[in-house]
Short mmCIF file of C-alpha atoms in Angstrom, two decimals:
data_model
loop_
_atom_site.label_atom_id
_atom_site.label_comp_id
_atom_site.label_asym_id
_atom_site.label_seq_id
_atom_site.Cartn_x
_atom_site.Cartn_y
_atom_site.Cartn_z
CA ASP A 1 141.98 43.34 108.89
CA ALA A 2 138.40 43.08 107.87
CA GLY A 3 136.93 46.22 106.85
CA ILE A 4 134.78 47.34 109.80
CA THR A 5 134.45 51.04 110.94
CA GLN A 6 132.39 52.73 113.59
CA SER A 7 131.20 56.19 114.14
CA PRO A 8 131.53 58.49 116.05
CA ARG A 9 134.68 56.82 117.99
CA HIS A 10 133.88 59.24 121.15
CA LYS A 11 130.75 60.83 122.13
CA VAL A 12 129.48 62.53 125.18
CA THR A 13 125.92 63.14 125.84
CA GLU A 14 123.23 64.05 128.49
CA THR A 15 120.98 61.77 130.21
CA GLY A 16 117.52 61.54 128.38
CA THR A 17 118.84 61.99 124.72
CA PRO A 18 118.73 59.62 121.87
CA VAL A 19 122.01 58.47 120.50
CA THR A 20 122.67 56.38 117.32
CA LEU A 21 126.07 54.74 116.76
CA ARG A 22 126.74 53.30 113.21
CA CYS A 23 128.67 50.42 112.25
CA HIS A 24 129.66 50.10 108.86
CA GLN A 25 131.35 47.15 106.91
CA THR A 26 132.96 46.37 103.58
CA GLU A 27 133.19 42.54 103.78
CA ASN A 28 129.90 41.58 102.79
CA HIS A 29 129.28 39.16 106.08
CA ARG A 30 126.15 38.17 106.85
CA TYR A 31 125.99 38.55 110.60
CA MET A 32 126.71 41.78 112.40
CA TYR A 33 126.73 42.37 116.20
CA TRP A 34 126.61 44.99 118.93
CA TYR A 35 128.41 44.24 122.00
CA ARG A 36 129.27 46.52 125.30
CA GLN A 37 132.09 46.38 127.33
CA ASP A 38 132.46 47.06 130.97
CA PRO A 39 134.86 46.58 133.65
CA GLY A 40 134.02 43.49 135.63
CA HIS A 41 131.66 42.32 133.01
CA GLY A 42 133.59 41.58 129.82
CA LEU A 43 131.77 41.74 126.54
CA ARG A 44 128.15 41.29 126.49
CA LEU A 45 125.81 40.96 123.49
CA ILE A 46 123.16 43.63 123.06
CA HIS A 47 121.88 42.84 119.95
CA TYR A 48 122.75 40.83 116.59
CA SER A 49 121.47 40.84 113.04
CA TYR A 50 121.62 37.71 110.42
CA GLY A 51 120.57 39.54 107.44
CA VAL A 52 118.83 42.77 106.05
CA LYS A 53 115.78 43.71 108.36
CA ASP A 54 116.63 40.66 110.50
CA THR A 55 117.56 40.98 114.07
CA ASP A 56 117.38 39.59 117.47
CA LYS A 57 118.32 40.06 121.07
CA GLY A 58 121.28 39.57 123.26
CA GLU A 59 121.69 39.50 126.86
CA VAL A 60 121.60 43.11 127.53
CA SER A 61 119.22 44.56 125.00
CA ASP A 62 116.78 46.77 127.35
CA GLY A 63 117.16 50.39 126.36
CA TYR A 64 118.66 49.23 123.10
CA SER A 65 117.33 49.16 119.50
CA VAL A 66 118.77 48.07 116.11
CA SER A 67 118.28 48.14 112.56
CA ARG A 68 119.82 47.13 109.35
CA SER A 69 118.36 48.38 106.31
CA LYS A 70 121.34 47.24 104.02
CA THR A 71 123.96 44.64 104.39
CA GLU A 72 127.00 46.96 105.26
CA ASP A 73 125.23 48.96 108.11
CA PHE A 74 124.14 48.25 111.52
CA LEU A 75 122.73 50.92 113.15
CA LEU A 76 122.47 50.64 117.37
CA THR A 77 120.08 53.23 119.13
CA LEU A 78 119.76 54.35 122.61
CA GLU A 79 116.31 55.45 122.95
CA SER A 80 116.66 57.65 126.18
CA ALA A 81 120.51 57.20 127.09
CA THR A 82 121.32 56.76 131.06
CA SER A 83 124.38 56.76 133.11
CA SER A 84 124.28 53.09 133.24
CA GLN A 85 124.75 53.09 129.45
CA THR A 86 128.22 54.57 129.58
CA SER A 87 130.37 52.18 127.99
CA VAL A 88 132.71 50.95 125.24
CA TYR A 89 130.68 49.70 122.13
CA PHE A 90 131.74 47.37 119.88
CA CYS A 91 130.46 46.15 116.66
CA ALA A 92 131.57 42.70 115.25
CA ILE A 93 130.94 40.81 111.98
CA GLY A 94 131.05 37.18 111.11
CA GLY A 95 130.39 34.85 108.54
CA THR A 96 130.05 34.77 104.95
CA SER A 97 126.84 35.87 103.12
CA GLY A 98 124.47 32.61 103.33
CA ALA A 99 126.56 30.82 105.47
CA SER A 100 126.36 30.56 109.61
CA THR A 101 128.97 32.37 111.80
CA ASP A 102 132.29 31.47 112.79
CA THR A 103 135.13 33.90 113.23
CA GLN A 104 134.08 37.29 114.38
CA TYR A 105 135.93 40.50 113.71
CA PHE A 106 135.60 43.35 115.69
CA GLY A 107 135.56 47.10 114.93
CA PRO A 108 137.62 49.79 116.89
CA GLY A 109 135.25 50.78 119.54
CA THR A 110 132.84 53.59 120.52
CA ARG A 111 133.50 55.25 123.74
CA LEU A 112 130.27 56.78 125.11
CA THR A 113 129.83 58.63 127.96
CA VAL A 114 126.36 59.48 129.45
CA LEU A 115 126.37 62.52 132.01
CA GLY B 1 124.07 26.75 132.20
CA ILE B 2 126.18 28.60 129.51
CA GLN B 3 129.68 29.58 130.98
CA VAL B 4 133.16 30.23 129.67
CA GLU B 5 135.80 30.56 132.60
CA GLN B 6 139.21 31.79 132.09
CA SER B 7 142.41 31.45 134.18
CA PRO B 8 144.30 32.75 135.66
CA PRO B 9 142.48 36.52 135.65
CA ASP B 10 146.21 38.02 135.95
CA LEU B 11 149.41 37.03 134.74
CA ILE B 12 152.93 38.86 134.76
CA LEU B 13 155.95 37.80 133.04
CA GLN B 14 159.25 38.72 132.16
CA GLU B 15 160.13 39.32 128.41
CA GLY B 16 161.04 36.02 127.01
CA ALA B 17 159.00 33.86 129.32
CA ASN B 18 156.36 31.29 128.13
CA SER B 19 152.90 31.35 129.26
CA THR B 20 149.69 28.97 128.97
CA LEU B 21 146.28 30.79 129.45
CA ARG B 22 143.17 28.33 129.87
CA CYS B 23 139.38 28.64 128.93
CA ASN B 24 136.95 25.90 130.26
CA PHE B 25 133.44 25.73 128.61
CA SER B 26 130.14 24.18 129.37
CA ASP B 27 128.11 21.61 127.17
CA SER B 28 126.19 24.47 125.64
CA VAL B 29 128.99 26.31 124.11
CA ASN B 30 131.31 24.95 121.06
CA ASN B 31 133.10 26.76 118.22
CA LEU B 32 135.81 28.41 120.31
CA GLN B 33 137.83 31.80 119.51
CA TRP B 34 140.42 33.68 121.00
CA PHE B 35 140.88 37.07 121.06
CA HIS B 36 143.83 39.62 122.02
CA GLN B 37 142.41 42.99 123.08
CA ASN B 38 145.49 45.36 123.02
CA PRO B 39 146.07 48.32 125.34
CA TRP B 40 144.52 50.57 123.06
CA GLY B 41 141.40 48.41 122.85
CA GLN B 42 141.65 47.10 119.73
CA LEU B 43 140.23 43.34 119.61
CA ILE B 44 142.06 41.24 117.34
CA ASN B 45 141.03 37.41 116.47
CA LEU B 46 143.80 35.21 117.11
CA PHE B 47 142.28 31.55 116.60
CA TYR B 48 139.08 30.05 115.40
CA ILE B 49 139.61 26.74 116.90
CA PRO B 50 136.40 24.43 117.55
CA SER B 51 139.03 21.47 118.07
CA GLY B 52 142.34 20.46 117.87
CA THR B 53 145.60 22.32 117.54
CA LYS B 54 146.48 25.39 115.49
CA GLN B 55 149.70 27.72 115.47
CA ASN B 56 150.62 30.97 114.21
CA GLY B 57 154.12 32.37 114.86
CA ARG B 58 154.82 32.20 118.76
CA LEU B 59 151.12 31.63 119.50
CA SER B 60 149.60 28.15 119.14
CA ALA B 61 145.97 27.05 120.75
CA THR B 62 144.41 23.64 121.44
CA THR B 63 140.89 22.91 121.98
CA VAL B 64 140.10 19.50 123.58
CA ALA B 65 136.11 19.73 122.95
CA THR B 66 135.40 16.27 124.54
CA GLU B 67 136.87 17.88 128.01
CA ARG B 68 135.18 21.21 127.66
CA TYR B 69 138.68 23.21 127.47
CA SER B 70 141.03 25.07 125.67
CA LEU B 71 144.71 26.30 125.69
CA LEU B 72 146.17 29.61 124.45
CA TYR B 73 150.16 29.14 124.47
CA ILE B 74 152.43 32.10 124.20
CA SER B 75 156.17 31.19 123.51
CA SER B 76 159.18 33.75 124.23
CA SER B 77 156.84 36.43 125.00
CA GLN B 78 157.38 39.88 124.04
CA THR B 79 156.27 43.43 125.60
CA THR B 80 153.52 43.81 122.73
CA ASP B 81 151.80 40.63 123.73
CA SER B 82 150.62 42.59 126.83
CA GLY B 83 146.92 43.03 126.88
CA VAL B 84 143.65 41.00 127.90
CA TYR B 85 143.15 37.73 126.28
CA PHE B 86 139.37 36.61 125.73
CA CYS B 87 137.96 33.28 124.85
CA ALA B 88 134.62 32.84 123.30
CA GLY B 89 132.33 30.27 122.57
CA LEU B 90 129.24 30.28 120.19
CA ILE B 91 125.99 29.11 121.97
CA GLN B 92 124.52 25.88 120.58
CA GLY B 93 121.81 26.41 118.64
CA ALA B 94 122.14 30.40 118.35
CA GLN B 95 124.48 32.70 116.07
CA LYS B 96 125.72 34.29 119.73
CA LEU B 97 129.20 34.38 121.30
CA VAL B 98 129.75 34.47 125.02
CA PHE B 99 132.93 35.67 126.47
CA GLY B 100 135.03 34.73 129.34
CA GLN B 101 136.09 37.23 131.69
CA GLY B 102 139.63 37.72 130.25
CA THR B 103 143.08 36.94 131.30
CA ARG B 104 145.12 40.09 131.65
CA LEU B 105 148.50 39.60 130.63
CA THR B 106 151.44 41.75 131.48
CA ILE B 107 155.10 41.27 129.90
CA ASN B 108 157.67 43.26 131.55
CA PRO B 109 160.94 44.29 129.61
#
């Protein structure tokens, strides 16, 4: 299995508070992704990164920001959490350094509850 | 539009049965992948299959890119095969995957 960890694995927070989720990889993959998974919607892309300090939006990026200051870490921040952001968040990595993405590998997920 | 559609949405089988899951994808999608999400939520990559056929044990996948579909075959199903199977394709010109809604497979002992 690809070396991907996510932290925290579970979090309960209150509406209006900022939340940061961390994804860490040991595989030196160029591409990193954040998805959310909700019943009835499957997996939807929030943001992705194609290199250090290079990021782009996915289909559900409103209310989220990301940062990637080094190859191995990709942070997802909910600037002011809302109940609609209650979800399971998955990080994924893809492609080898310098190459385009192909197979994606997923982390274990973070279950976030916003009260 | 960009579409990935899976069928059937649900499938219930007895242990030992064979199954075929289908994924149709639109013209703007390629580089199909299949994933299995186990009952504990872990997503596992099964196949990266832009075209042709691949096999891994009891699982195999075939993608006919010219006809915009992919099939996942599971033979001699086991209870550990239960979970949700997703197909996903890469949006052409962008490094982004779009996922189908999944097929929930339940294998009863």
